[in-house]
Tab-separated table of C-alpha atoms in Angstrom:
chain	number	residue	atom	x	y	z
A	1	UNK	CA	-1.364	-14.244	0.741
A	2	UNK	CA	-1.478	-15.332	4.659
A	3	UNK	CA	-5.289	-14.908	5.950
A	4	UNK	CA	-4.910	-12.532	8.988
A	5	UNK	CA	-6.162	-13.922	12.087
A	6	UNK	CA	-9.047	-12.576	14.317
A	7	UNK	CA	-6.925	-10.728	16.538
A	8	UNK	CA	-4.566	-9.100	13.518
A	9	UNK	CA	-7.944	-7.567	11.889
A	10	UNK	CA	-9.083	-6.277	15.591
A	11	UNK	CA	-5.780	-4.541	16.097
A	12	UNK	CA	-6.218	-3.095	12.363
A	13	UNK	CA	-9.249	-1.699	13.277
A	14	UNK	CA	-8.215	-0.362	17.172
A	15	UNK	CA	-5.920	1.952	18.053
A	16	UNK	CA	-3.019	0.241	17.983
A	17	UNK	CA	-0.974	2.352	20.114
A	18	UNK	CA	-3.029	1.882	23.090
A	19	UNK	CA	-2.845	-1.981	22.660
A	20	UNK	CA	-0.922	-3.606	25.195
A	21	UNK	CA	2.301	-4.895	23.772
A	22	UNK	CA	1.597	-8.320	24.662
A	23	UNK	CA	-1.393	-8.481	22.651
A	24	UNK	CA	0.192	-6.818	19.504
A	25	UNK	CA	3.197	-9.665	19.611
A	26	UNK	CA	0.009	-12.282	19.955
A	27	UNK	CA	-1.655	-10.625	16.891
A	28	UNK	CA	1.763	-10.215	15.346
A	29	UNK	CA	3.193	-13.746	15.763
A	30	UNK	CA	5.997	-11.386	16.985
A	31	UNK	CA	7.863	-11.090	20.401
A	32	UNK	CA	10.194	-8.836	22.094
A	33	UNK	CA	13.343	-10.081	20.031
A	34	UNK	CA	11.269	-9.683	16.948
A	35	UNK	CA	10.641	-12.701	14.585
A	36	UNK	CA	12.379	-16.267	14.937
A	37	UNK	CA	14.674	-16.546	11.940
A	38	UNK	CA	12.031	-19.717	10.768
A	39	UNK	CA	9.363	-17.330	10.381
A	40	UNK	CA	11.292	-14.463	8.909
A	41	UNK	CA	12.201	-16.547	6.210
A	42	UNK	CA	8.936	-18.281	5.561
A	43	UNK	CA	7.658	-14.492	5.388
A	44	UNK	CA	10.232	-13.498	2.858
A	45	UNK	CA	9.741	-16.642	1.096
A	46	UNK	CA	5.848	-14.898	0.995
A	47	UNK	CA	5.793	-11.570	0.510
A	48	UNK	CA	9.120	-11.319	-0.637
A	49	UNK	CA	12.024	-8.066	0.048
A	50	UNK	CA	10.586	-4.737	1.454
A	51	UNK	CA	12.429	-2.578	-1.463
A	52	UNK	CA	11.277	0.265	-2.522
A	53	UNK	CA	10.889	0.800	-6.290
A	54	UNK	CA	13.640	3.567	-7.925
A	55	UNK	CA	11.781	5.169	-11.102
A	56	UNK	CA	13.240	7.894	-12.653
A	57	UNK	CA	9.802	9.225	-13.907
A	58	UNK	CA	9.413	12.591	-14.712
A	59	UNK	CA	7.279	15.127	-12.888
A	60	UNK	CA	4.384	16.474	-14.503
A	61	UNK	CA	5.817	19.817	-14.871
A	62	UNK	CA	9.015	18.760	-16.649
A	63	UNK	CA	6.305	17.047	-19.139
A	64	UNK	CA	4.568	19.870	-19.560
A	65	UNK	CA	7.804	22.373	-20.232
């Protein structure tokens, strides 16, 4: 797991909507454009695809009936 930096655990803990967007691409390693293709891919490589998980669980009330 990447250690967040100073600045990423002060935004976690502030309001982040009232942080200038300068400072949130900073704590981000962001910018404007979003994230350089170098460092999406080392943070796929990482954390891997954003998918959500399909179940097909069944609600408690169908296990009850």
């Amino acid at each position: 797991m990447i250690e967040q930096s100073s600045a990423a655990k002060a935004l976690a803990a502030a309001e982040f909507w009232q942080t200038p967007k300068d400072a949130l691409y900073s704590a981000l390693d962001s910018g404007p454009n979003g994230l350089s293709q170098v460092e999406a891919g080392r943070r796929l490589a990482i954390f891997r695809a954003n998918r959500a998980s399909s179940s097909q669980s069944r609600s408690v009330l169908r296990r009850l009936g």
